[in-house]
PDB file of C-alpha atoms in Angstrom:
ATOM      1  CA  MET N   1      40.510   9.932  -3.899  1.00 89.00           C
ATOM      2  CA  ALA N   2      43.403   7.303  -2.425  1.00 98.00           C
ATOM      3  CA  ALA N   3      43.665   3.550  -1.367  1.00 98.00           C
ATOM      4  CA  ILE N   4      44.920   3.007   1.996  1.00 98.00           C
ATOM      5  CA  VAL N   5      46.704  -0.696   2.190  1.00 98.00           C
ATOM      6  CA  THR N   6      48.099  -2.415   5.376  1.00 98.00           C
ATOM      7  CA  GLY N   7      50.612  -4.709   4.610  1.00 98.00           C
ATOM      8  CA  GLY N   8      51.231  -3.077   1.447  1.00 97.00           C
ATOM      9  CA  GLY N   9      54.778  -3.755   1.382  1.00 97.00           C
ATOM     10  CA  SER N  10      54.615  -7.408   0.356  1.00 96.00           C
ATOM     11  CA  GLY N  11      52.211 -10.468  -0.441  1.00 95.00           C
ATOM     12  CA  ILE N  12      48.615 -10.094  -1.075  1.00 97.00           C
ATOM     13  CA  GLY N  13      48.336  -6.558   0.015  1.00 98.00           C
ATOM     14  CA  PHE N  14      51.092  -5.487  -2.241  1.00 98.00           C
ATOM     15  CA  GLU N  15      49.359  -7.221  -5.255  1.00 98.00           C
ATOM     16  CA  ILE N  16      46.248  -5.579  -4.598  1.00 98.00           C
ATOM     17  CA  ALA N  17      48.051  -2.091  -4.315  1.00 98.00           C
ATOM     18  CA  LYS N  18      49.453  -2.557  -7.466  1.00 98.00           C
ATOM     19  CA  ILE N  19      45.989  -3.059  -9.264  1.00 98.00           C
ATOM     20  CA  LEU N  20      44.869  -0.215  -7.594  1.00 98.00           C
ATOM     21  CA  TYR N  21      47.610   2.156  -8.546  1.00 97.00           C
ATOM     22  CA  LEU N  22      48.613   0.471 -12.131  1.00 96.00           C
ATOM     23  CA  GLU N  23      45.244  -0.047 -13.489  1.00 96.00           C
ATOM     24  CA  GLU N  24      42.519   1.635 -11.445  1.00 96.00           C
ATOM     25  CA  GLY N  25      44.530   4.926 -11.340  1.00 95.00           C
ATOM     26  CA  GLN N  26      44.424   5.133  -7.199  1.00 97.00           C
ATOM     27  CA  ASP N  27      46.884   7.326  -5.347  1.00 98.00           C
ATOM     28  CA  LEU N  28      48.221   4.790  -2.948  1.00 98.00           C
ATOM     29  CA  ILE N  29      49.343   4.934   0.899  1.00 98.00           C
ATOM     30  CA  LEU N  30      51.312   2.020   1.568  1.00 98.00           C
ATOM     31  CA  VAL N  31      51.280   0.938   5.485  1.00 98.00           C
ATOM     32  CA  GLY N  32      53.302  -1.433   7.280  1.00 98.00           C
ATOM     33  CA  ARG N  33      55.979  -1.886   9.901  1.00 97.00           C
ATOM     34  CA  ASN N  34      58.913  -2.026   7.763  1.00 97.00           C
ATOM     35  CA  GLU N  35      59.727   1.408   6.103  1.00 97.00           C
ATOM     36  CA  ASP N  36      62.817   0.115   3.797  1.00 98.00           C
ATOM     37  CA  ARG N  37      60.352  -2.546   2.533  1.00 97.00           C
ATOM     38  CA  LEU N  38      57.627   0.086   1.821  1.00 98.00           C
ATOM     39  CA  GLN N  39      60.160   1.950  -0.110  1.00 98.00           C
ATOM     40  CA  ARG N  40      61.336  -0.914  -2.164  1.00 98.00           C
ATOM     41  CA  ALA N  41      57.211  -1.592  -2.659  1.00 98.00           C
ATOM     42  CA  LYS N  42      56.745   2.070  -3.815  1.00 98.00           C
ATOM     43  CA  LYS N  43      60.109   1.839  -6.207  1.00 98.00           C
ATOM     44  CA  ARG N  44      58.504  -1.360  -7.735  1.00 97.00           C
ATOM     45  CA  LEU N  45      55.203   0.154  -8.683  1.00 97.00           C
ATOM     46  CA  GLU N  46      56.771   3.664  -9.809  1.00 96.00           C
ATOM     47  CA  THR N  47      59.365   1.598 -11.919  1.00 95.00           C
ATOM     48  CA  GLU N  48      56.416  -0.212 -13.459  1.00 94.00           C
ATOM     49  CA  ALA N  49      54.071   2.830 -13.956  1.00 93.00           C
ATOM     50  CA  ARG N  50      56.479   4.470 -15.796  1.00 89.00           C
ATOM     51  CA  ARG N  51      57.478   1.560 -18.156  1.00 88.00           C
ATOM     52  CA  ASN N  52      53.575   1.621 -18.731  1.00 81.00           C
ATOM     53  CA  ALA N  53      53.631   5.494 -19.156  1.00 72.00           C
ATOM     54  CA  SER N  54      50.654   7.079 -21.086  1.00 61.00           C
ATOM     55  CA  GLU N  55      49.724  10.445 -21.299  1.00 53.00           C
ATOM     56  CA  LYS N  56      47.449  10.188 -18.219  1.00 61.00           C
ATOM     57  CA  ALA N  57      48.523  11.936 -15.145  1.00 67.00           C
ATOM     58  CA  GLU N  58      50.757   9.165 -12.896  1.00 82.00           C
ATOM     59  CA  PRO N  59      48.723   8.831  -9.522  1.00 94.00           C
ATOM     60  CA  THR N  60      51.159   9.269  -6.486  1.00 97.00           C
ATOM     61  CA  ILE N  61      52.105   6.797  -3.842  1.00 98.00           C
ATOM     62  CA  GLN N  62      52.962   7.646  -0.203  1.00 98.00           C
ATOM     63  CA  THR N  63      54.398   5.117   2.486  1.00 98.00           C
ATOM     64  CA  TYR N  64      53.292   5.310   6.405  1.00 98.00           C
ATOM     65  CA  ALA N  65      55.627   3.288   8.855  1.00 98.00           C
ATOM     66  CA  MET N  66      53.576   1.992  12.154  1.00 98.00           C
ATOM     67  CA  ASP N  67      52.342  -0.736  13.538  1.00 98.00           C
ATOM     68  CA  VAL N  68      48.720  -1.122  13.395  1.00 98.00           C
ATOM     69  CA  SER N  69      48.436  -2.920  16.868  1.00 98.00           C
ATOM     70  CA  SER N  70      48.917   0.499  18.387  1.00 98.00           C
ATOM     71  CA  LEU N  71      45.752   2.192  18.748  1.00 98.00           C
ATOM     72  CA  SER N  72      47.430   5.605  19.272  1.00 98.00           C
ATOM     73  CA  ALA N  73      49.455   4.658  15.986  1.00 98.00           C
ATOM     74  CA  CYS N  74      46.136   4.263  14.152  1.00 98.00           C
ATOM     75  CA  ARG N  75      44.843   7.487  15.727  1.00 98.00           C
ATOM     76  CA  GLU N  76      47.875   9.401  14.600  1.00 98.00           C
ATOM     77  CA  PHE N  77      47.810   7.783  11.262  1.00 98.00           C
ATOM     78  CA  HIS N  78      43.913   9.239  10.572  1.00 98.00           C
ATOM     79  CA  SER N  79      44.936  12.634  12.214  1.00 98.00           C
ATOM     80  CA  TRP N  80      47.927  12.779   9.295  1.00 98.00           C
ATOM     81  CA  ILE N  81      45.384  11.704   6.738  1.00 98.00           C
ATOM     82  CA  GLU N  82      42.660  14.403   7.815  1.00 97.00           C
ATOM     83  CA  SER N  83      45.800  17.054   8.282  1.00 97.00           C
ATOM     84  CA  HIS N  84      46.725  16.484   4.470  1.00 96.00           C
ATOM     85  CA  GLY N  85      43.435  16.578   3.166  1.00 96.00           C
ATOM     86  CA  ILE N  86      43.369  12.951   1.657  1.00 96.00           C
ATOM     87  CA  ALA N  87      40.265  11.383   0.907  1.00 95.00           C
ATOM     88  CA  ALA N  88      40.365   7.755   1.073  1.00 97.00           C
ATOM     89  CA  ASP N  89      37.497   5.498  -0.708  1.00 97.00           C
ATOM     90  CA  TYR N  90      39.700   2.541  -0.269  1.00 98.00           C
ATOM     91  CA  LEU N  91      40.567   0.775   2.821  1.00 98.00           C
ATOM     92  CA  VAL N  92      42.220  -2.702   2.505  1.00 98.00           C
ATOM     93  CA  ASN N  93      43.411  -4.498   5.853  1.00 98.00           C
ATOM     94  CA  ALA N  94      46.029  -7.014   4.802  1.00 98.00           C
ATOM     95  CA  ALA N  95      48.187  -6.851   7.591  1.00 98.00           C
ATOM     96  CA  GLY N  96      48.577  -9.904   9.557  1.00 97.00           C
ATOM     97  CA  PHE N  97      50.715 -13.196  10.156  1.00 96.00           C
ATOM     98  CA  GLY N  98      50.062 -16.801  11.423  1.00 96.00           C
ATOM     99  CA  THR N  99      51.766 -19.255  13.785  1.00 96.00           C
ATOM    100  CA  ILE N 100      52.169 -23.020  12.783  1.00 95.00           C
ATOM    101  CA  GLY N 101      52.837 -25.419  15.885  1.00 95.00           C
ATOM    102  CA  PRO N 102      51.219 -27.155  18.782  1.00 96.00           C
ATOM    103  CA  PHE N 103      49.322 -24.747  20.850  1.00 97.00           C
ATOM    104  CA  LEU N 104      51.609 -25.954  23.872  1.00 97.00           C
ATOM    105  CA  GLN N 105      54.538 -25.353  22.006  1.00 97.00           C
ATOM    106  CA  THR N 106      54.132 -22.349  20.434  1.00 97.00           C
ATOM    107  CA  ASP N 107      55.637 -18.771  21.517  1.00 98.00           C
ATOM    108  CA  LEU N 108      52.893 -16.642  23.849  1.00 98.00           C
ATOM    109  CA  ASP N 109      54.604 -13.171  22.808  1.00 98.00           C
ATOM    110  CA  ARG N 110      54.551 -14.031  19.202  1.00 98.00           C
ATOM    111  CA  GLU N 111      50.609 -15.256  19.505  1.00 98.00           C
ATOM    112  CA  ALA N 112      49.824 -12.334  21.169  1.00 98.00           C
ATOM    113  CA  ARG N 113      51.231 -10.124  18.819  1.00 98.00           C
ATOM    114  CA  GLU N 114      49.531 -12.054  16.254  1.00 98.00           C
ATOM    115  CA  THR N 115      46.168 -11.568  17.516  1.00 98.00           C
ATOM    116  CA  ASP N 116      47.122  -7.851  18.254  1.00 98.00           C
ATOM    117  CA  THR N 117      47.847  -7.522  14.498  1.00 98.00           C
ATOM    118  CA  ASN N 118      45.359  -9.740  12.923  1.00 98.00           C
ATOM    119  CA  CYS N 119      42.383  -8.425  15.419  1.00 98.00           C
ATOM    120  CA  ARG N 120      43.013  -5.297  16.971  1.00 98.00           C
ATOM    121  CA  GLY N 121      44.913  -3.652  14.272  1.00 98.00           C
ATOM    122  CA  LEU N 122      42.156  -4.487  11.743  1.00 98.00           C
ATOM    123  CA  LEU N 123      39.588  -3.512  14.162  1.00 98.00           C
ATOM    124  CA  GLN N 124      41.284  -0.217  14.917  1.00 98.00           C
ATOM    125  CA  MET N 125      41.684   0.993  11.144  1.00 98.00           C
ATOM    126  CA  THR N 126      38.239  -0.525  10.181  1.00 98.00           C
ATOM    127  CA  LYS N 127      36.781   1.793  13.197  1.00 98.00           C
ATOM    128  CA  LEU N 128      38.601   4.933  12.304  1.00 98.00           C
ATOM    129  CA  PHE N 129      38.264   4.981   8.580  1.00 98.00           C
ATOM    130  CA  LEU N 130      34.472   3.409   8.060  1.00 98.00           C
ATOM    131  CA  PRO N 131      33.107   6.677   8.507  1.00 98.00           C
ATOM    132  CA  ASP N 132      35.067   8.530   6.067  1.00 98.00           C
ATOM    133  CA  LEU N 133      34.492   5.601   3.621  1.00 98.00           C
ATOM    134  CA  MET N 134      30.670   5.755   4.122  1.00 98.00           C
ATOM    135  CA  ARG N 135      30.865   9.652   3.320  1.00 97.00           C
ATOM    136  CA  VAL N 136      32.158   8.894  -0.522  1.00 97.00           C
ATOM    137  CA  HIS N 137      30.613   5.421  -0.699  1.00 97.00           C
ATOM    138  CA  GLY N 138      34.175   3.657  -0.864  1.00 98.00           C
ATOM    139  CA  CYS N 139      34.940   0.296  -0.108  1.00 98.00           C
ATOM    140  CA  LEU N 140      36.464  -1.269   3.402  1.00 98.00           C
ATOM    141  CA  LEU N 141      38.564  -4.734   2.479  1.00 98.00           C
ATOM    142  CA  ASN N 142      39.301  -7.192   5.155  1.00 98.00           C
ATOM    143  CA  VAL N 143      41.399  -9.806   4.548  1.00 98.00           C
ATOM    144  CA  ALA N 144      40.434 -12.982   6.183  1.00 98.00           C
ATOM    145  CA  SER N 145      41.152 -16.510   5.032  1.00 96.00           C
ATOM    146  CA  SER N 146      39.368 -19.762   4.390  1.00 95.00           C
ATOM    147  CA  ALA N 147      40.344 -20.558   7.677  1.00 94.00           C
ATOM    148  CA  GLY N 148      37.758 -18.078   8.994  1.00 96.00           C
ATOM    149  CA  TYR N 149      34.901 -20.280   8.118  1.00 96.00           C
ATOM    150  CA  MET N 150      36.231 -23.524   9.175  1.00 94.00           C
ATOM    151  CA  PRO N 151      35.763 -24.608  12.855  1.00 95.00           C
ATOM    152  CA  GLY N 152      39.564 -24.377  13.829  1.00 94.00           C
ATOM    153  CA  SER N 153      42.562 -26.092  12.880  1.00 95.00           C
ATOM    154  CA  PRO N 154      45.181 -27.956  15.372  1.00 96.00           C
ATOM    155  CA  GLY N 155      48.569 -26.807  14.930  1.00 95.00           C
ATOM    156  CA  MET N 156      47.233 -23.281  14.106  1.00 96.00           C
ATOM    157  CA  ALA N 157      44.838 -22.564  16.689  1.00 97.00           C
ATOM    158  CA  VAL N 158      45.204 -18.899  17.128  1.00 98.00           C
ATOM    159  CA  TYR N 159      45.610 -17.839  13.423  1.00 97.00           C
ATOM    160  CA  TYR N 160      42.100 -19.902  12.599  1.00 97.00           C
ATOM    161  CA  ALA N 161      40.557 -18.148  15.788  1.00 98.00           C
ATOM    162  CA  THR N 162      41.684 -14.539  14.584  1.00 98.00           C
ATOM    163  CA  LYS N 163      40.518 -15.061  11.115  1.00 98.00           C
ATOM    164  CA  ALA N 164      37.251 -16.158  12.260  1.00 98.00           C
ATOM    165  CA  TYR N 165      36.871 -12.745  14.180  1.00 98.00           C
ATOM    166  CA  VAL N 166      37.817 -10.809  11.121  1.00 98.00           C
ATOM    167  CA  LEU N 167      34.948 -12.730   8.959  1.00 98.00           C
ATOM    168  CA  SER N 168      32.511 -12.325  11.793  1.00 98.00           C
ATOM    169  CA  LEU N 169      33.226  -8.638  12.294  1.00 98.00           C
ATOM    170  CA  THR N 170      33.154  -8.035   8.684  1.00 98.00           C
ATOM    171  CA  ARG N 171      29.907  -9.850   7.962  1.00 98.00           C
ATOM    172  CA  SER N 172      28.189  -7.798  11.295  1.00 98.00           C
ATOM    173  CA  ILE N 173      29.514  -4.335  10.328  1.00 98.00           C
ATOM    174  CA  SER N 174      28.408  -5.130   6.393  1.00 98.00           C
ATOM    175  CA  ALA N 175      24.884  -5.675   7.851  1.00 98.00           C
ATOM    176  CA  GLU N 176      24.271  -2.782   9.977  1.00 98.00           C
ATOM    177  CA  ARG N 177      21.555  -0.216   8.918  1.00 97.00           C
ATOM    178  CA  ASP N 178      23.643   2.654   8.877  1.00 97.00           C
ATOM    179  CA  VAL N 179      26.416   0.750   6.859  1.00 98.00           C
ATOM    180  CA  ARG N 180      23.871  -0.398   4.693  1.00 97.00           C
ATOM    181  CA  ARG N 181      22.356   2.777   3.972  1.00 97.00           C
ATOM    182  CA  SER N 182      25.381   4.602   3.162  1.00 97.00           C
ATOM    183  CA  LYS N 183      26.265   2.280   0.150  1.00 94.00           C
ATOM    184  CA  VAL N 184      29.560   2.008   1.223  1.00 98.00           C
ATOM    185  CA  LEU N 185      31.176  -1.662   0.283  1.00 98.00           C
ATOM    186  CA  VAL N 186      32.196  -3.734   3.213  1.00 98.00           C
ATOM    187  CA  SER N 187      33.587  -7.123   2.008  1.00 98.00           C
ATOM    188  CA  ALA N 188      35.793  -9.698   3.627  1.00 98.00           C
ATOM    189  CA  LEU N 189      38.332 -11.702   1.341  1.00 98.00           C
ATOM    190  CA  CYS N 190      39.079 -15.607   1.888  1.00 97.00           C
ATOM    191  CA  PRO N 191      41.491 -17.082   0.141  1.00 96.00           C
ATOM    192  CA  GLY N 192      42.550 -20.590   0.648  1.00 93.00           C
ATOM    193  CA  PRO N 193      46.555 -21.101   0.479  1.00 91.00           C
ATOM    194  CA  VAL N 194      48.375 -18.250  -1.468  1.00 93.00           C
ATOM    195  CA  SER N 195      52.073 -18.997  -2.661  1.00 86.00           C
ATOM    196  CA  THR N 196      53.458 -16.004  -0.542  1.00 77.00           C
ATOM    197  CA  GLU N 197      56.423 -15.847   2.343  1.00 71.00           C
ATOM    198  CA  PHE N 198      52.990 -16.592   4.841  1.00 62.00           C
ATOM    199  CA  SER N 199      54.171 -20.483   5.624  1.00 55.00           C
ATOM    200  CA  GLU N 200      57.897 -19.778   5.818  1.00 60.00           C
ATOM    201  CA  LYS N 201      57.139 -16.708   8.586  1.00 66.00           C
ATOM    202  CA  ALA N 202      54.736 -18.747  10.460  1.00 57.00           C
ATOM    203  CA  GLY N 203      57.470 -21.213  11.150  1.00 59.00           C
ATOM    204  CA  GLY N 204      56.476 -23.701   8.887  1.00 57.00           C
ATOM    205  CA  SER N 205      57.282 -24.791   5.157  1.00 55.00           C
ATOM    206  CA  ALA N 206      56.226 -23.924   1.662  1.00 53.00           C
ATOM    207  CA  THR N 207      53.696 -26.045   0.182  1.00 58.00           C
ATOM    208  CA  SER N 208      51.902 -26.960  -3.154  1.00 55.00           C
ATOM    209  CA  GLY N 209      48.536 -28.176  -4.373  1.00 57.00           C
ATOM    210  CA  LEU N 210      45.639 -27.917  -6.380  1.00 59.00           C
ATOM    211  CA  ALA N 211      44.301 -25.199  -4.496  1.00 76.00           C
ATOM    212  CA  MET N 212      47.426 -23.140  -4.094  1.00 87.00           C
ATOM    213  CA  ILE N 213      47.046 -19.924  -6.128  1.00 93.00           C
ATOM    214  CA  SER N 214      49.516 -16.930  -6.575  1.00 94.00           C
ATOM    215  CA  PRO N 215      48.903 -13.656  -4.771  1.00 96.00           C
ATOM    216  CA  GLN N 216      48.347 -12.118  -8.063  1.00 97.00           C
ATOM    217  CA  THR N 217      45.427 -14.239  -8.759  1.00 96.00           C
ATOM    218  CA  CYS N 218      44.095 -13.299  -5.325  1.00 97.00           C
ATOM    219  CA  ALA N 219      44.464 -10.145  -5.511  1.00 98.00           C
ATOM    220  CA  ARG N 220      42.836  -9.579  -8.926  1.00 98.00           C
ATOM    221  CA  ALA N 221      39.838 -11.571  -7.545  1.00 98.00           C
ATOM    222  CA  ALA N 222      39.707  -9.261  -4.829  1.00 98.00           C
ATOM    223  CA  VAL N 223      39.324  -6.094  -6.686  1.00 98.00           C
ATOM    224  CA  ARG N 224      36.754  -8.044  -9.184  1.00 98.00           C
ATOM    225  CA  GLY N 225      34.767  -9.255  -6.075  1.00 98.00           C
ATOM    226  CA  MET N 226      35.086  -5.452  -4.942  1.00 98.00           C
ATOM    227  CA  LYS N 227      33.630  -4.290  -8.536  1.00 97.00           C
ATOM    228  CA  LYS N 228      30.654  -6.799  -8.251  1.00 98.00           C
ATOM    229  CA  GLY N 229      29.841  -5.520  -5.139  1.00 97.00           C
ATOM    230  CA  LYS N 230      30.554  -8.660  -3.482  1.00 98.00           C
ATOM    231  CA  HIS N 231      30.588  -8.995   0.685  1.00 98.00           C
ATOM    232  CA  LEU N 232      32.139 -12.364   0.640  1.00 98.00           C
ATOM    233  CA  ILE N 233      34.922 -12.827  -1.767  1.00 98.00           C
ATOM    234  CA  ILE N 234      36.488 -16.573  -2.483  1.00 97.00           C
ATOM    235  CA  PRO N 235      39.472 -16.823  -4.845  1.00 96.00           C
ATOM    236  CA  GLY N 236      39.986 -19.833  -6.825  1.00 90.00           C
ATOM    237  CA  GLY N 237      37.099 -22.452  -8.181  1.00 88.00           C
ATOM    238  CA  LEU N 238      38.491 -25.251  -5.881  1.00 86.00           C
ATOM    239  CA  MET N 239      38.333 -23.005  -2.664  1.00 89.00           C
ATOM    240  CA  LYS N 240      34.405 -22.101  -3.082  1.00 92.00           C
ATOM    241  CA  CYS N 241      33.564 -25.935  -2.955  1.00 89.00           C
ATOM    242  CA  THR N 242      34.843 -25.638   0.404  1.00 90.00           C
ATOM    243  CA  TYR N 243      32.972 -23.143   1.778  1.00 91.00           C
ATOM    244  CA  PRO N 244      29.330 -25.369   1.700  1.00 92.00           C
ATOM    245  CA  LEU N 245      31.442 -28.362   2.769  1.00 87.00           C
ATOM    246  CA  ALA N 246      32.934 -26.497   5.815  1.00 91.00           C
ATOM    247  CA  LYS N 247      28.697 -26.312   6.624  1.00 89.00           C
ATOM    248  CA  LEU N 248      27.858 -29.504   5.385  1.00 91.00           C
ATOM    249  CA  LEU N 249      30.898 -31.980   7.083  1.00 88.00           C
ATOM    250  CA  PRO N 250      31.198 -32.851  10.549  1.00 91.00           C
ATOM    251  CA  ALA N 251      33.505 -30.178  12.695  1.00 89.00           C
ATOM    252  CA  SER N 252      35.288 -33.206  13.988  1.00 89.00           C
ATOM    253  CA  TRP N 253      36.609 -34.384  10.289  1.00 89.00           C
ATOM    254  CA  LEU N 254      37.337 -30.689   9.362  1.00 87.00           C
ATOM    255  CA  LEU N 255      39.597 -30.407  12.337  1.00 90.00           C
ATOM    256  CA  PHE N 256      41.078 -33.763  11.800  1.00 89.00           C
ATOM    257  CA  PHE N 257      42.313 -32.841   7.919  1.00 84.00           C
ATOM    258  CA  ALA N 258      43.137 -29.457   8.685  1.00 88.00           C
ATOM    259  CA  GLY N 259      45.493 -30.566  11.604  1.00 90.00           C
ATOM    260  CA  LYS N 260      47.162 -32.958   8.908  1.00 88.00           C
ATOM    261  CA  HIS N 261      47.830 -30.132   6.525  1.00 81.00           C
ATOM    262  CA  GLN N 262      49.411 -28.029   9.322  1.00 86.00           C
ATOM    263  CA  ASP N 263      51.630 -31.398  10.495  1.00 83.00           C
ATOM    264  CA  GLN N 264      52.971 -31.242   6.724  1.00 81.00           C
ATOM    265  CA  LYS N 265      53.948 -28.158   6.847  1.00 75.00           C
ATOM    266  CA  LEU N 266      56.122 -28.740   9.867  1.00 76.00           C
ATOM    267  CA  ARG N 267      57.701 -31.939   8.501  1.00 69.00           C
ATOM    268  CA  SER N 268      58.193 -30.792   5.370  1.00 57.00           C
TER     269      SER N 268
END
């Protein structure tokens, strides 16, 4: 059995892959756009595995460079998996990125790629691999965000919209009759701020705060949540409090405070 992790070369995807490989003994297939980054991630994991060597057979790591937003690439990857006789029991859809800035000033081409990656890519991978996961009672983990259950955010309008899509899609799939009967676990991971390169790549600056967690903490919560059969995984005690607040507070308040948070990233 193998775990497929998109966005597995860095950030949350890499940390989830690390736990599945080193602690759960899963064979890995790391997927991402950048082959060099995937190879560096593979080397890091293999080095750490050798350092913690035991008598057990070491799981394998393979890399596959592709753009998940391409339907033809996803289909080719699925065919490659089948032709190599690989049975996947985990699919972690962690590929994604954001853009920070006023909607009228941000780049349309970038935000089109963002929407394609965050939404279309996740949809395509889920659609292709969910039947395989259902047959082996596997796990599908879609990396959403706490942004997904908020009403939105001035300054990150597209990103918040894509994560609302991910959360809604994941919840809907998990509630479908055939999916429930198959015993496959379909989960959404909804972290708050995580100390990765996300903000800098999005066009802002790194932020810190009480709710900030490490990618390692986020990944451990994700794997623990999957083991417990949770459909919604919110890492961090403080962020768990935001979930009921998002239902209780007026949307105008939440939009105001979210916008202030994005302004802070741009000014820092």
